[in-house]
């Protein structure tokens, strides 16, 4: 099965998985972050994208760093922040390398 690389879909899937893992309903999450239940539904189904401010509220409400919502299998990452910080650093390096290679190929 092909992996999903659309950031909005990845975010939606990770949000839904994390919310369910914490046994929260969409209504409970909506109340915690100050939005409507229908807006949470639209985010989780990729029909709408949240603002950065809303992503920060979601992150705080679900007790995970914002960036984990944008990683494939984001909710399966260890909860140890040190490990996550190391992962984020390595990911940034890898992305930088890929960009550098692609830029050099287009010159």
Backbone as a ProteinNet text record, in pm:
[ID]
protein_1_A
[PRIMARY]
XXXXXXXXXXXXXXXXXXXXXXXXXXXXXXXXXXXXXXXXXXXXXXXXXXXXXXXXXXXXXXXXXXXXXXXXXXXXXXXXXXXXXXXXXXXXXXXXXXXXXXXXXXX
[TERTIARY]
84.6	0	88.6	56.7	135.9	116.3	222.4	214	149.9	86.8	24.5	125.4	147.9	242.3	175	43.4	-30.2	-35.3	23.1	34.1	-100.9	-200.8	-332.3	-390.5	-373.7	-422.8	-345.3	-214.3	-131.3	-174.3	-192.8	-235.8	-369.5	-465	-599.2	-593.6	-519.1	-508.7	-443.5	-333.6	-264.7	-350.2	-422.6	-511.3	-617.4	-681.2	-787.5	-733.3	-617.1	-557.6	-523	-462.6	-423.7	-547.5	-648.4	-771.2	-835.8	-844.2	-904.7	-820.6	-688.8	-600.4	-624.4	-658.5	-684.9	-832.3	-910.6	-1053.5	-1133.1	-1097.9	-1171.6	-1267.2	-1385.1	-1477.2	-1438.6	-1491	-1467.9	-1524.9	-1637.6	-1699.6	-1611.3	-1550.2	-1462.7	-1339.3	-1280.1	-1164.2	-1204.2	-1316.8	-1364.7	-1379.2	-1434.4	-1452	-1316.7	-1221.6	-1087.8	-1015.6	-1038.7	-964	-1047.3	-1173.7	-1257.3	-1308.1	-1340.9	-1398.9	-1524	-1595.4	-1715.9	-1678	-1768.1	-1748	-1740	-1821.6	-1820.7	-1685.8	-1620.5	-1488.6	-1385.6	-1391.7	-1300.7	-1326.3	-1453	-1487.4	-1428.3	-1441.1	-1388.1	-1235.3	-1168.1	-1021.7	-986.1	-1054.1	-1022.1	-1055.9	-1138.6	-1172.9	-1104	-1009.7	-929.9	-1011.8	-1129.4	-1209.1	-1167.5	-1110.2	-1060	-925.3	-842.1	-711.3	-713.4	-660	-657.8	-550.1	-569.3	-466.8	-351.5	-240.5	-128.7	-170	-249.4	-295.5	-379.2	-464	-546.7	-461.1	-361.4	-270.2	-200.2	-158.8	-94.4	-191.1	-316.9	-417.4	-441.5	-449.8	-468.9	-351	-232.1	-110.1	-110.9	-146.8	-151.6	-260.5	-377	-489.3	-459.8	-383.7	-353.8	-214.7	-144.5	-16.5	91.1	106.8	214	269.6	396.2	451	375.7	361.6	288.5	339.4	469.9	526.7	489.9	454	422.5	298.9	211.4	91.9	125.2	244.8	282.6	373.9	399.2	486.2	402.3	445.8	380.4	384	274.1	264.2	307.1	270.1	311.4	276.7	162.3	123.5	194	269.2	341	483.8	520.1	652	659	777.2	790.5	748	700.9	658.8	775.2	894.5	1013	1053.4	1042.6	1069	1212.4	1307.7	1446.4	1460	1397.7	1401	1331.2	1218.4	1146.6	1229.3	1298.9	1384.6	1496.5	1553.6	1658	1600.5	1481.1	1414.8	1391	1340.5	1313	1441	1549.6	1677.2	1721.8	1713.6	1753.7	1662.5	1533.7	1439	1471.8	1501.9	1539.3	1664.8	1762	1884.5	1853.2	1772.7	1737.4	1661.9	1567.2	1491.5	1584.2	1673.2	1770.1	1855.5	1899.2	1981.4	1902.7	1777.8	1693.6	1672.4	1648.2	1629.9	1757.9	1872	2000.8	2026.8	1999.7	2021.4	1930	1803.1	1708.9	1741.3	1786.2	1824	1945.7	2043.2	2162.6	2131	2030.3	1992.7	1920.4	1856.5	1782.1	1867.1	1989.3	2076.8	2138.8
-118.8	0	124.4	219.8	342.2	429.6	497.4	589.2	719.1	785.9	914.8	1024.3	1112.9	1221.4	1358.3	1362.6	1486.4	1529	1644.6	1687	1699.9	1747.3	1762.4	1626.4	1526.2	1391.7	1328.7	1349	1296.6	1360.5	1492.8	1563.1	1507.9	1495.1	1447.5	1308.6	1219.5	1082.4	1079.2	1154.5	1156.1	1219.3	1324	1388.6	1289.5	1223.8	1128.5	1014.3	960.2	850.8	894.6	1012.5	1061.8	1089.7	1151.8	1181.8	1053.2	954.5	826.3	754.1	762.1	698.1	754.7	882.9	948.6	936.6	861.6	839.7	969.1	1062.4	1188.3	1183.3	1238.3	1252.8	1379.7	1393.3	1516.1	1635.5	1616.8	1725.9	1767.9	1671.6	1704	1780.2	1735.2	1806.1	1946.5	1957.4	2088.4	2185	2137.3	2223.1	2266.1	2173.1	2204.5	2311.9	2312.1	2405.4	2524	2528.3	2643.9	2653.6	2538.4	2536.7	2449.9	2445.6	2361.6	2216	2127.6	1984.6	1959.6	2030.4	2010.9	2051.5	2152.2	2192.3	2082.3	2018.4	1905.5	1793.7	1765.8	1663.4	1698.2	1824.3	1867.1	1857.2	1883.6	1868.5	1720.8	1635	1491.8	1422.1	1483.3	1426.2	1500.8	1586.7	1662.7	1759	1795.5	1892.8	2036.2	2057.4	2189.4	2172.2	2274.9	2274.6	2374.5	2335.6	2427.9	2534.2	2646.7	2751.8	2707.3	2779.1	2748.4	2761.1	2863.2	2883.6	2764.8	2713	2597.8	2472.9	2456.7	2342.7	2347.5	2465.7	2479.6	2443.5	2482.7	2447.5	2296.6	2235.6	2090.5	2018.9	2065.1	2005.9	2009.3	2124	2138.4	2049	2046.5	1967.1	1817.1	1773.4	1630.8	1593.8	1693.3	1672.9	1608.8	1662.9	1620	1742.1	1737.1	1848.4	1862.6	1984.3	2012.1	1928.9	1917.4	1854.5	1707.8	1640.1	1497.3	1472.7	1572	1555.1	1549.6	1594.1	1599.5	1485	1391.1	1277.2	1154	1075.5	947.1	870.9	812.1	737.5	820.9	947.9	1041.2	999.4	935.1	897.3	771.8	707.7	587.8	619.5	748.3	788.8	778.7	756.5	747.9	880.1	872.3	991.8	1063.4	1008.1	1069.9	1190.1	1310.1	1432.7	1435.6	1384.4	1382.3	1302.2	1186.7	1104.5	1177.9	1243	1316.9	1433.9	1502.7	1613.4	1563.7	1447.7	1389.2	1352.8	1297.3	1261.7	1385.7	1492.6	1617	1673.9	1671.6	1722.4	1642.2	1508.8	1421.8	1445.1	1461.3	1486.7	1617.7	1721.5	1849.8	1836.3	1760.3	1738.5	1666.5	1561.4	1484.2	1569.5	1648.6	1736.5	1838.2	1896.6	1991.6	1928.6	1805.5	1734.1	1710	1666.3	1640.8	1769.4	1879.1	2008.1	2048.8	2034.5	2070.1	1988.6	1858.1	1770.8	1812.8	1837.7	1877	2011.7	2106.7	2237	2224.9	2143.7	2127.2	2058	1970.6	1899.5	1991.4	2096.2	2186.6	2299.8	2307.8	2416.6	2383
0	0	0	-83.3	-94.3	29.2	66.7	180.7	135.9	230.4	204.4	232.8	137.2	157.9	156	142.2	148.8	295.7	328.5	468.5	537	464.7	526.4	565.2	478.8	509.6	624.9	625.8	734.4	866.1	864.4	984.9	1033.8	942.7	978.3	1041.4	980.2	1031.9	1169.7	1186.2	1315	1424.4	1389.6	1486.6	1534.1	1440.2	1473.9	1560.5	1523.5	1600.5	1742.5	1755.5	1888	1973.1	1914.2	1989.3	2038.9	1952.4	1991.2	2096.8	2083	2180.6	2320.8	2327.5	2455.2	2496.2	2417.8	2444.3	2453	2365.8	2358.2	2239.6	2257.4	2143.9	2068.3	1948.6	1873.2	1948.9	2013.4	2089.8	2207	2274.3	2386.7	2339.5	2228.4	2174.3	2130.8	2063.5	2017.3	2134.6	2243.8	2361.4	2418.3	2422.3	2475.4	2393.9	2263.1	2177.4	2130.8	2170.5	2140.4	1997.6	1938.5	1803.4	1806	1696.5	1689.1	1663.1	1701.6	1675.2	1524.6	1448.3	1303.1	1243	1301.5	1251.3	1276.9	1393.8	1422.4	1321.9	1294	1194.5	1058.6	1018	888.5	883.6	995.2	999.6	986.3	1063.1	1063.6	931.9	850.3	719.5	605.2	639.8	542.5	457.6	503.7	428.1	458.7	577	614.1	682.7	669.1	734.1	850.3	964.2	1077.6	1061	1126.8	1128.6	1218.5	1212.1	1300.7	1447.2	1477.7	1615.6	1662.6	1574.3	1610.2	1626.3	1541.5	1554.8	1690.3	1732.6	1863.9	1975.6	1964.3	2065.4	2068.5	1950	1940.5	2005	1972.6	2027.5	2179.9	2235.9	2381.8	2441.8	2377.3	2428.5	2426.4	2326.2	2311.1	2363.3	2417.2	2485.2	2397.3	2276.5	2186.6	2114.4	2071.4	1992.9	1859.9	1813	1688.4	1571.4	1558.1	1439.4	1426.1	1536.5	1525.3	1439.4	1428	1346.2	1196.9	1159.4	1018.4	975.7	1064.5	1034.8	1005.4	907.7	884.5	1016.5	1053.8	1179.3	1298.7	1298.5	1402.8	1542.6	1562.4	1697.3	1744.4	1657.3	1695.9	1740.3	1736.4	1782	1933.2	1990.3	2135.6	2200.4	2321.6	2393.4	2459.8	2447.7	2507	2422	2477.7	2401.8	2349.6	2426.8	2382.3	2253.1	2247.9	2127.2	2013	2042.9	1939.1	1887.7	1978.2	1935.7	1845.1	1878.4	1794	1657.4	1657.9	1532.6	1446.9	1510.5	1437.8	1378	1453.4	1404.3	1282.3	1290	1179	1058.3	1082.8	974.3	903	979.5	919.3	834.2	883.3	805.8	674.8	683.7	564.5	462.8	509.4	419.9	354.8	433.9	379.5	271.2	294	195.6	66.3	79.6	-37.9	-117.7	-48.1	-116.6	-188.5	-120	-181.6	-307.6	-301.6	-417.2	-531.5	-502.6	-608.5	-668.3	-586.5	-636.8	-727.7	-687.8	-769.8	-901.7	-902.9	-1025	-1123.5	-1073.1	-1160.4	-1215.5	-1170.9	-1219.6	-1350.4
[MASK]
+++++++++++++++++++++++++++++++++++++++++++++++++++++++++++++++++++++++++++++++++++++++++++++++++++++++++++

